[in-house]
Short mmCIF file of C-alpha atoms in Angstrom, two decimals:
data_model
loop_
_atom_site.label_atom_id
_atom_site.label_comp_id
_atom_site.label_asym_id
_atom_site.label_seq_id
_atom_site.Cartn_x
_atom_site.Cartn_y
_atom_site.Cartn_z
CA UNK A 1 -4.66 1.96 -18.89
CA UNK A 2 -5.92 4.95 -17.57
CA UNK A 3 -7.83 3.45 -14.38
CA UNK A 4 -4.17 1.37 -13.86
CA UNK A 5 -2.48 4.53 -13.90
CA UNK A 6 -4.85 6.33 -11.57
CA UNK A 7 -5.17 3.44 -8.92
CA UNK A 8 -0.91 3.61 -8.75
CA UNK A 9 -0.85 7.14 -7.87
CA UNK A 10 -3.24 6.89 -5.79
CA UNK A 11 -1.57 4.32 -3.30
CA UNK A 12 1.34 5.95 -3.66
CA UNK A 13 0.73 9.87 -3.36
CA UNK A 14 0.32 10.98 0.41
CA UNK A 15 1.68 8.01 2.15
CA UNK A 16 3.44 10.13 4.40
CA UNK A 17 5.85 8.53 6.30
CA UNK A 18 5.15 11.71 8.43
CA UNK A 19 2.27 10.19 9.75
CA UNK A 20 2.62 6.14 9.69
CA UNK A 21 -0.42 4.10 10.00
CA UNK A 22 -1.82 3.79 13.73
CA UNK A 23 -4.16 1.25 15.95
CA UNK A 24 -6.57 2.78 17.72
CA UNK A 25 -5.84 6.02 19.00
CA UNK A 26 -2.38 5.50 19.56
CA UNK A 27 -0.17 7.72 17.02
CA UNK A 28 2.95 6.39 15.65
CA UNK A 29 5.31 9.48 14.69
CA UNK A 30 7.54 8.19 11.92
CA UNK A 31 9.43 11.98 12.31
CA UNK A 32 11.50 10.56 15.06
CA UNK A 33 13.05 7.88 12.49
CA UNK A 34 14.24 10.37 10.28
CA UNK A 35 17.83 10.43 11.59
CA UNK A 36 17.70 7.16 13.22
CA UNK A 37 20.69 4.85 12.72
CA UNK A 38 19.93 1.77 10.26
CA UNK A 39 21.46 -0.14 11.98
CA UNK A 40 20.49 -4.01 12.51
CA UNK A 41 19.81 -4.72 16.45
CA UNK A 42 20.40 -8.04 17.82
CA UNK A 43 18.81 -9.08 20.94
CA UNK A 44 20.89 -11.29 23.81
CA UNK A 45 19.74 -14.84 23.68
CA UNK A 46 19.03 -16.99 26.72
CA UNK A 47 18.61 -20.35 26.54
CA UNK A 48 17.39 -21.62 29.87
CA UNK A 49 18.87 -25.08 30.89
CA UNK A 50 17.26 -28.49 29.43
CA UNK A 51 15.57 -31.00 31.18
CA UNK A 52 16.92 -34.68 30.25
CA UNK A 53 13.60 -35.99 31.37
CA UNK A 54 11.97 -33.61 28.39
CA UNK A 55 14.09 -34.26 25.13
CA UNK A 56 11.76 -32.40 22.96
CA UNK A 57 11.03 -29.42 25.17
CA UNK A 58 14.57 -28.93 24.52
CA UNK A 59 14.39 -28.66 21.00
CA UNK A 60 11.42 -26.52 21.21
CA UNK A 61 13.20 -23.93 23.37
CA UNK A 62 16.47 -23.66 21.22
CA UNK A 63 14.19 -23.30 17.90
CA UNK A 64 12.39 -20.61 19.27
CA UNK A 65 15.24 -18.61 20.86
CA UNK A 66 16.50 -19.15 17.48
CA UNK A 67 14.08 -18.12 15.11
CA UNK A 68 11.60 -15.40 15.30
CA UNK A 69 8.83 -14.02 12.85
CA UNK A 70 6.84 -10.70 12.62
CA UNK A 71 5.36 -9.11 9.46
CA UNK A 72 2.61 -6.54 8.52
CA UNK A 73 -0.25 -6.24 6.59
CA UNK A 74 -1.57 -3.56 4.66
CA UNK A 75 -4.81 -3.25 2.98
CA UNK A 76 -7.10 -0.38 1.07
CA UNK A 77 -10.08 -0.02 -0.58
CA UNK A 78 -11.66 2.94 -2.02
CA UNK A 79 -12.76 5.66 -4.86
CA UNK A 80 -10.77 8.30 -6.38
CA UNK A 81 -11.92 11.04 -8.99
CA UNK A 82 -9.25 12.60 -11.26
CA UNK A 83 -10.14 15.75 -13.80
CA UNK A 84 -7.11 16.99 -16.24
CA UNK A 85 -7.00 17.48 -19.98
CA UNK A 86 -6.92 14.03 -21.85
CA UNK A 87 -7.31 14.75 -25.75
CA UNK A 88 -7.92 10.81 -25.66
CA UNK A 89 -10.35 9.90 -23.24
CA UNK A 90 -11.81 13.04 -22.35
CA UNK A 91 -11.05 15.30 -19.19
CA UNK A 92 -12.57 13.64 -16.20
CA UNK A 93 -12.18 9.97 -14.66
CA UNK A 94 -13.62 8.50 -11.61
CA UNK A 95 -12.77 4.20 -10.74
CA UNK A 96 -12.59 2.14 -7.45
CA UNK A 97 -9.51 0.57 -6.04
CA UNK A 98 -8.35 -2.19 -3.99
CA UNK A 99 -4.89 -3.32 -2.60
CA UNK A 100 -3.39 -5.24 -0.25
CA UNK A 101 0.30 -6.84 0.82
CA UNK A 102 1.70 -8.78 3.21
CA UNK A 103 5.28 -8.79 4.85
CA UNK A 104 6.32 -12.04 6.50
CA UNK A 105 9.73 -11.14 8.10
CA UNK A 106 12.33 -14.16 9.43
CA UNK A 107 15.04 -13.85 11.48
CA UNK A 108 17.30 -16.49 12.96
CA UNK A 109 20.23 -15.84 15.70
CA UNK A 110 21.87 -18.66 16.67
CA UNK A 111 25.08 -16.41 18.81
CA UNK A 112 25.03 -12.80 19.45
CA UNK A 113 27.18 -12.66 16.41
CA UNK A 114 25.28 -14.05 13.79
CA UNK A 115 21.75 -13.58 12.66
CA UNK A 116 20.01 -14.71 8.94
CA UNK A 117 17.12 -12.51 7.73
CA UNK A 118 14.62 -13.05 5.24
CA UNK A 119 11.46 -11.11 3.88
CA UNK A 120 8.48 -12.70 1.59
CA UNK A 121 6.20 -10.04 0.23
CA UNK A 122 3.05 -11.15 -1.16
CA UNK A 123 0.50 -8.17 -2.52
CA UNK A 124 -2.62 -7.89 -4.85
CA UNK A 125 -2.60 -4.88 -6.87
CA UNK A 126 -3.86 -5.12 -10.21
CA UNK A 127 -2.19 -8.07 -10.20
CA UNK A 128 -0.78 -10.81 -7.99
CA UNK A 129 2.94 -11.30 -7.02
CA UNK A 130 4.75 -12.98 -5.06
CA UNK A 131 8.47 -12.27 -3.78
CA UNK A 132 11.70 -12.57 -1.86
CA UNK A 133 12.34 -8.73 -1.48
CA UNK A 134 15.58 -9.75 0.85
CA UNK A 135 17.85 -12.78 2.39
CA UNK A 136 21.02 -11.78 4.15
CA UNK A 137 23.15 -12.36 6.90
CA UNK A 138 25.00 -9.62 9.40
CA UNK A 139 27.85 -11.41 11.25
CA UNK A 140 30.40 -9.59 13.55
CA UNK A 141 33.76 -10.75 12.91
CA UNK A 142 36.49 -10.74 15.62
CA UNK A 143 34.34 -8.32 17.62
CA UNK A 144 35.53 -5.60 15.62
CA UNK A 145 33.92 -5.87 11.75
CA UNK A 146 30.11 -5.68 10.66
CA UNK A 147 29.66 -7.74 7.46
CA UNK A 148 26.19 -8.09 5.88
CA UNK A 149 25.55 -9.54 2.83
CA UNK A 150 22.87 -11.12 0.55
CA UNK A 151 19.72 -9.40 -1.51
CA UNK A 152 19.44 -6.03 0.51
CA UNK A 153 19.24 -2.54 -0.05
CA UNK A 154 21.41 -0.02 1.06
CA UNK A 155 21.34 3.36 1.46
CA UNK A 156 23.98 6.29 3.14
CA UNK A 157 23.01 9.70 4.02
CA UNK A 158 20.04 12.19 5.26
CA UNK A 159 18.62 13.29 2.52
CA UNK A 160 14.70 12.51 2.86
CA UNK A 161 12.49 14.12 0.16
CA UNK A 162 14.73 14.13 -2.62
CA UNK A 163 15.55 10.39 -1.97
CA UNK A 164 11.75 9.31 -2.40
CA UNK A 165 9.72 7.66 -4.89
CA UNK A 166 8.08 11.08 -6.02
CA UNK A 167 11.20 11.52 -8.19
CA UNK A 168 13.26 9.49 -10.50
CA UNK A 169 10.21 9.36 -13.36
CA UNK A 170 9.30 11.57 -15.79
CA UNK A 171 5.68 11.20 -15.05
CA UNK A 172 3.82 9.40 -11.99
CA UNK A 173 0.93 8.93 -13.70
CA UNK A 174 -2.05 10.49 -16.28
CA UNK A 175 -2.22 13.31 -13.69
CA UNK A 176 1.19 14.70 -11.98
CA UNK A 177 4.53 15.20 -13.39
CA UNK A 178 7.69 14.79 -11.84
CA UNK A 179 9.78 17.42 -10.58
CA UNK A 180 13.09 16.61 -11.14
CA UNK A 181 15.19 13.47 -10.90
CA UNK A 182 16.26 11.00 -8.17
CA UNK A 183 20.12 11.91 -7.59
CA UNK A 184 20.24 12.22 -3.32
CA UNK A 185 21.30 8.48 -3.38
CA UNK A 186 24.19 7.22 -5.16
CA UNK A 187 22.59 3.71 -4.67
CA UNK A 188 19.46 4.51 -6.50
CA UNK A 189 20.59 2.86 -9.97
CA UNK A 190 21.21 -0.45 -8.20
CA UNK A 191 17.56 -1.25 -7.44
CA UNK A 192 17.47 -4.16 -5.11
CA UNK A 193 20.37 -5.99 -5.86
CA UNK A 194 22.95 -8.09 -4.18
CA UNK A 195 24.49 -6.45 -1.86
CA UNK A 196 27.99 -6.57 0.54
CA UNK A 197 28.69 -4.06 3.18
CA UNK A 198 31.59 -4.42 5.52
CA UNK A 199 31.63 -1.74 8.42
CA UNK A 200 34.90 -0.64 11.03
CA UNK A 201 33.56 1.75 13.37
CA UNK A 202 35.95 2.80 15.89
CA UNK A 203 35.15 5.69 18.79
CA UNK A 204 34.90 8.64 16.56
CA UNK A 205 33.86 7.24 13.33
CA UNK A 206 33.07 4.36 10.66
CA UNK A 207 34.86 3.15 7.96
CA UNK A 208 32.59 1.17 5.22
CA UNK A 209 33.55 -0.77 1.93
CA UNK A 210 30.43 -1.41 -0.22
CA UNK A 211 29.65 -3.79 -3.21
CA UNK A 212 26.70 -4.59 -5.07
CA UNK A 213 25.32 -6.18 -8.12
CA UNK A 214 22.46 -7.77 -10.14
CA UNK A 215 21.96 -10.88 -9.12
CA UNK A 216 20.83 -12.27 -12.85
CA UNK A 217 24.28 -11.80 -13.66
CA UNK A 218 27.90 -13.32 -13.62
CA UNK A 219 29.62 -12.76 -10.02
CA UNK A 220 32.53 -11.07 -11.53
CA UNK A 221 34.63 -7.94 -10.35
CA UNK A 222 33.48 -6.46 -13.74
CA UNK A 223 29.55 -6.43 -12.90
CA UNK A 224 29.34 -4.74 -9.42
CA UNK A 225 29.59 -1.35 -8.16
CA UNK A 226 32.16 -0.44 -5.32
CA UNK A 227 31.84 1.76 -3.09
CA UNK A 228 33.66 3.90 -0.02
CA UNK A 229 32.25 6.04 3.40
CA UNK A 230 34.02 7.76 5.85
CA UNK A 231 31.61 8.96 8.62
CA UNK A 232 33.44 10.72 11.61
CA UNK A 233 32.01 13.22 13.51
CA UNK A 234 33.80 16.57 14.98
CA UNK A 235 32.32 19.09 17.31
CA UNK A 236 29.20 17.76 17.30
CA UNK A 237 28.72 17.63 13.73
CA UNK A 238 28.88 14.44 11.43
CA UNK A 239 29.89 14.41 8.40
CA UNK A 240 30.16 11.70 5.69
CA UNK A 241 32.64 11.20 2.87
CA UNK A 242 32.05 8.71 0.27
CA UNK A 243 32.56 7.42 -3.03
CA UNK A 244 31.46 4.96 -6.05
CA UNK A 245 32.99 3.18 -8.97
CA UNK A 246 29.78 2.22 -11.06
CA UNK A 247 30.37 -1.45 -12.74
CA UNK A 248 32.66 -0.91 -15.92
CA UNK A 249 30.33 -3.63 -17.52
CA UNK A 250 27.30 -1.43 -18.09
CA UNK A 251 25.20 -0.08 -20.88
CA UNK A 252 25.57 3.08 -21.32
CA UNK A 253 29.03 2.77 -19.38
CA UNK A 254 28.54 4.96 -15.77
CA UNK A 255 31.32 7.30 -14.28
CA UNK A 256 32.50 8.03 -10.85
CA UNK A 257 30.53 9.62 -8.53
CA UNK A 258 31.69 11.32 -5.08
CA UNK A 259 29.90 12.84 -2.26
CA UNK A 260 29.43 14.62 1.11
CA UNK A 261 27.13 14.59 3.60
CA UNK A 262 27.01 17.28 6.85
CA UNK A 263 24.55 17.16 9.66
CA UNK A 264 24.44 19.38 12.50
CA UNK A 265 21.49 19.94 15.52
CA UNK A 266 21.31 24.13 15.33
CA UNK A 267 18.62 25.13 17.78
CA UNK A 268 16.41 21.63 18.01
CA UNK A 269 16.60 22.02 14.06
CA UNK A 270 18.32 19.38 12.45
CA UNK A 271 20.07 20.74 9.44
CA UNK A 272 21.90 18.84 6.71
CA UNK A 273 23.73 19.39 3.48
CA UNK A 274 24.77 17.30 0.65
CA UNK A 275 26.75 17.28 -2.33
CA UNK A 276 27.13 14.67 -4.93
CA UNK A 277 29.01 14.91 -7.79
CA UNK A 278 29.07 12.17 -11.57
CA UNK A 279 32.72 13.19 -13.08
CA UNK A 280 32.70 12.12 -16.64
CA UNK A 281 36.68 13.19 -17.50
CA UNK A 282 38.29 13.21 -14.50
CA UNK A 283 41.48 15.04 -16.71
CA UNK A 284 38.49 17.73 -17.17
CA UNK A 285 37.46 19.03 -14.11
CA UNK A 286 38.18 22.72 -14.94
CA UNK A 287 35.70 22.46 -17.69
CA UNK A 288 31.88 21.72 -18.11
CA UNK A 289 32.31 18.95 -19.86
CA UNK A 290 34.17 16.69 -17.56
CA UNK A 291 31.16 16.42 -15.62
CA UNK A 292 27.86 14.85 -16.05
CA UNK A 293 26.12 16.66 -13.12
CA UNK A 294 26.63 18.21 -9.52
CA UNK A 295 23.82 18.45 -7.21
CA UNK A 296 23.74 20.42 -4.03
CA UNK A 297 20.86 19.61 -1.08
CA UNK A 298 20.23 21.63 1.81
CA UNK A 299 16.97 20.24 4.71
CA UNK A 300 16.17 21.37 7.12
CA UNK A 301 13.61 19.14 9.87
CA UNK A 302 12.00 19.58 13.62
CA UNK A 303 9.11 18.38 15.33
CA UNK A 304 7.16 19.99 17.88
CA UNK A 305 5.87 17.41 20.57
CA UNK A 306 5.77 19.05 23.60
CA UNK A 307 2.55 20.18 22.90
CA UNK A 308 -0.56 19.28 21.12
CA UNK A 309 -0.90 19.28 18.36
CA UNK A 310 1.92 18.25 17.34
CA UNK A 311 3.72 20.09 14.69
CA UNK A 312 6.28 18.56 12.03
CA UNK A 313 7.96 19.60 8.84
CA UNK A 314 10.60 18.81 6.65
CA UNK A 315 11.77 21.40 4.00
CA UNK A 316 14.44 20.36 1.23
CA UNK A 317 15.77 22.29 -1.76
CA UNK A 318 18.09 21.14 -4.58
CA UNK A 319 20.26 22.97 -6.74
CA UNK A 320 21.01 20.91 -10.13
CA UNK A 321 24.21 21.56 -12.60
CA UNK A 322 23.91 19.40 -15.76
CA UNK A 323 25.51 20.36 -18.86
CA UNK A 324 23.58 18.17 -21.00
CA UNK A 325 20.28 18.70 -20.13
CA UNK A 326 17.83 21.28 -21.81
CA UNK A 327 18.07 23.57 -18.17
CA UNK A 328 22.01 23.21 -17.25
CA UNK A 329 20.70 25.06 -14.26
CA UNK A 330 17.78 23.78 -12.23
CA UNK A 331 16.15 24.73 -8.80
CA UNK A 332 13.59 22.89 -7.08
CA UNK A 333 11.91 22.43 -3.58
CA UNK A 334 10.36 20.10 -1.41
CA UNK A 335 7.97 19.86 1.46
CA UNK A 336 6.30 17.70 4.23
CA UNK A 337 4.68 18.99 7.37
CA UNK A 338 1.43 17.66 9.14
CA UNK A 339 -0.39 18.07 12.51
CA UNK A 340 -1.17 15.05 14.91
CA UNK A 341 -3.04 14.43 18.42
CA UNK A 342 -5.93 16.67 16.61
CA UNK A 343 -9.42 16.21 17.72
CA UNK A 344 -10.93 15.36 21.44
CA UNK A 345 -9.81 11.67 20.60
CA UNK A 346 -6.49 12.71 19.75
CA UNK A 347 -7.14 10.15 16.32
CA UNK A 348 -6.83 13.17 13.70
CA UNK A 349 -3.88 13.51 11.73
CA UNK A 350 -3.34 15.87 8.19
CA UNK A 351 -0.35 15.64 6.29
CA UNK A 352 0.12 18.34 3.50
CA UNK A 353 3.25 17.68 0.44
CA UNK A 354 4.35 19.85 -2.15
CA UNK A 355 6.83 19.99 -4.68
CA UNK A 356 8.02 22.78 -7.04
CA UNK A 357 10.39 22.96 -9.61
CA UNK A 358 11.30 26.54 -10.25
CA UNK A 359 13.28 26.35 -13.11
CA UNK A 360 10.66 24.74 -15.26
CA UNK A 361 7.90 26.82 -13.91
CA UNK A 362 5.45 23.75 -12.29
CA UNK A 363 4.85 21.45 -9.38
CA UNK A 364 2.26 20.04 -7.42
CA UNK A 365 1.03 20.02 -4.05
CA UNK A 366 -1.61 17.69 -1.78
CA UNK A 367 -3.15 17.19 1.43
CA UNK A 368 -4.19 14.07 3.25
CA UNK A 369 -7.19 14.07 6.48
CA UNK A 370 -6.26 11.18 8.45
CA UNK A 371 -9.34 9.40 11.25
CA UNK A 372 -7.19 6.81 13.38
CA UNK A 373 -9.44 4.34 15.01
CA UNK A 374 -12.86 4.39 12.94
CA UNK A 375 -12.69 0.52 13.14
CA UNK A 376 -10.13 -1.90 15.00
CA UNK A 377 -7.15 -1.48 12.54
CA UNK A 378 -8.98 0.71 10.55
CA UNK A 379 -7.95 4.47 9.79
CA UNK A 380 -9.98 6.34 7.08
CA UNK A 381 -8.08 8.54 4.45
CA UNK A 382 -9.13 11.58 2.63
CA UNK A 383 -7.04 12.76 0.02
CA UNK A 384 -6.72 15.90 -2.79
CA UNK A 385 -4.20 16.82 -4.83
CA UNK A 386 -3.36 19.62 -7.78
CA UNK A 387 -0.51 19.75 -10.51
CA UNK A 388 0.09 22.67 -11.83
CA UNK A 389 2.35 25.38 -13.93
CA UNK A 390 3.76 24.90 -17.42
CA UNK A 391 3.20 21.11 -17.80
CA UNK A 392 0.03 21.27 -17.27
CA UNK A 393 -3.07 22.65 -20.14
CA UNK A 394 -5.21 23.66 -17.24
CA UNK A 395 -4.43 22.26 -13.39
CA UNK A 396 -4.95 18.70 -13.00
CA UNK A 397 -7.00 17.70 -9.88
CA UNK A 398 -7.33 14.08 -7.76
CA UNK A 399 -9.05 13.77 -5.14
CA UNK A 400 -9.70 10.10 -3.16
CA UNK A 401 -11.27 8.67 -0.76
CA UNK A 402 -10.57 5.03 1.35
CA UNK A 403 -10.53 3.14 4.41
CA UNK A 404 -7.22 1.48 4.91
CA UNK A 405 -5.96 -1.50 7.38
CA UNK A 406 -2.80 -2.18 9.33
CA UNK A 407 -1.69 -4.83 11.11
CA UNK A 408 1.75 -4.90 12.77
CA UNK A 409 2.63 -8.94 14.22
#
């Protein structure tokens, strides 16, 4: 159990979608997708003219304007060495591990207006599975709406560290705690379910109605969440009103939850705020109990490129209201930051993460060396990490190290 538990955090702490996996030398900065639209794009299709002499050349050329495949592969093998106080098993563990996963992405566009997209994941991590992790359609109707539906996720606002997988648990593993939960996304309780979006943008904003559901269970109005966005923006600042109405057949039964969502550009910084608030007695707003919680998320993000290094952070912190829980008070921080283009081969990257909740009086905090290039595909990964503060009998320490592959096609 333990080396299970140790092998998951390790392939998940310090994946920093700072710093994505690169080929070679060449340095792919995943800071620049931070505020990127979502959105699905659709290339024009041209379908040169048939031959009648060459029946099946015909065929051949409308498949493949058609359809169209890519994927990625992912792989990592390594050591990692944990110490921390385990009345159990003693305080120190060391173990090897080994991963890897496959994407196989499908897409088919028959018109401009239509397209069909489907994902097969296939990975070996203590264990071997095999899965559809989506199938959906977008289709344009009239020109004027954006429908998408099918297995999907979906997900509305800015919020980056707060939204990720380092929260939402109690603990990650033998080794780190949590520092607070997952409440920056109002689609987080949904998984990856079915899913229904239909989108109206017009020229100074986007009206969406959203709907999803487990698939494993009766389509009925009953067992799927509904929600509502208004995004508009006004002197160059966006903002984003929205709503949910959890499914009423649920155990324990869910109430309402509302939110808003600002982002403005203030000196090259990109600055957002959020606010998201679960009513639980909507007749009882004026009191502490009618709520279940309010949380309040201020980031703040910029990257430096115009030099070299190049210099990135992201800093988030959270403010937490929730009358039932032991703190009804809670404050707790975030960060991501790294350097890349280090090194006379430019092929040196470090990405440093640390989280902090001040409230309960702990956190923890890591840093990952990076070598792009070692090998064709190959980067090599150097990883340590400490938890500390009142969680923790003494500080618990990881460190790791592995060579890991990528493969974009």
């Amino acid at each position: 159990m333990k080396k299970t538990s140790v092998i998951l955090i390790i392939l998940s702490l310090f994946t920093f979608s700072l710093f994505a996996q690169d080929n070679e030398t060449d340095i792919t900065d995943d800071f620049d997708l931070i505020f990127a639209d979502a959105e699905d794009v659709e290339e024009a299709i041209v379908v040169e003219p048939a031959k009648p002499e060459t029946p099946v050349q015909i065929f051949t050329s409308a498949f493949s304007s058609m359809v169209h495949f890519s994927g990625s592969f992912t792989g990592e093998v390594g050591a990692a060495y944990v110490h921390m106080r385990d009345e159990e098993e003693g305080d120190d563990t060391g173990s090897g591990f080994f991963s890897l996963k496959n994407v196989l992405n499908m897409s088919v566009t028959p018109v401009n207006s239509f397209v069909v997209r489907g994902s097969v994941e296939t990975s070996v991590d203590n264990g071997f599975s095999l899965n559809v992790s989506s199938l959906y359609f977008n289709y344009l109707l009239l020109n004027r709406f954006y429908i998408s539906a099918g297995k999907k996720s979906i997900s509305w606002g800015n919020v980056r560290l707060f939204n990720s997988d380092y929260y939402g648990c109690e603990k990650h593993s033998i080794c780190l705690y949590s520092t607070g939960p997952r409440h920056a996304n109002i689609f987080v309780e949904d998984g990856v379910p079915l899913a229904l979006d239909i989108r109206y943008p017009w020229s100074w904003g986007t009206l969406t109605f959203a709907a999803t559901g487990a698939a494993s269970k009766d389509v009925h109005p009953n067992n799927f969440n509904y929600y509502g966005s208004l995004e508009f923006s006004v002197l160059n600042t966006n903002f984003n009103l929205y709503a949910k109405r959890p499914a009423k057949n649920t155990d324990p039964v869910r109430t309402n939850l509302a939110g808003l969502e600002i982002k403005r550009t203030i000196l090259g910084f990109d600055t957002y705020a959020q606010g998201i608030v679960r009513v639980k007695n909507i007749k009882e707003l004026n009191k502490t109990e009618g709520y279940d919680y309010v949380v309040a998320t201020a980031g703040l993000y910029r990257l430096f490129d115009s030099f070299e290094p190049n210099i990135g952070f992201n800093i988030e912190y959270q403010y937490e209201f929730n009358p039932s829980a032991p703190d009804v008070h809670s404050n707790r921080i975030a960060f991501e930051g790294g350097l890349k283009r280090i090194g006379r081969r430019k092929n040196m990257k470090i990405g440093v993460l640390s989280h902090y909740n001040f409230t309960e009086n702990h956190g923890y905090s890591g840093l990952n060396f990076i070598v792009s290039g070692v090998l064709p595909y190959a980067d090599w990964s150097n990883k340590v990490a400490v938890g500390y503060g009142s969680k923790y009998e003494i500080p618990s320490f990881l460190v790791s190290s592995s060579i890991s592959l990528a493969l974009d096609y």
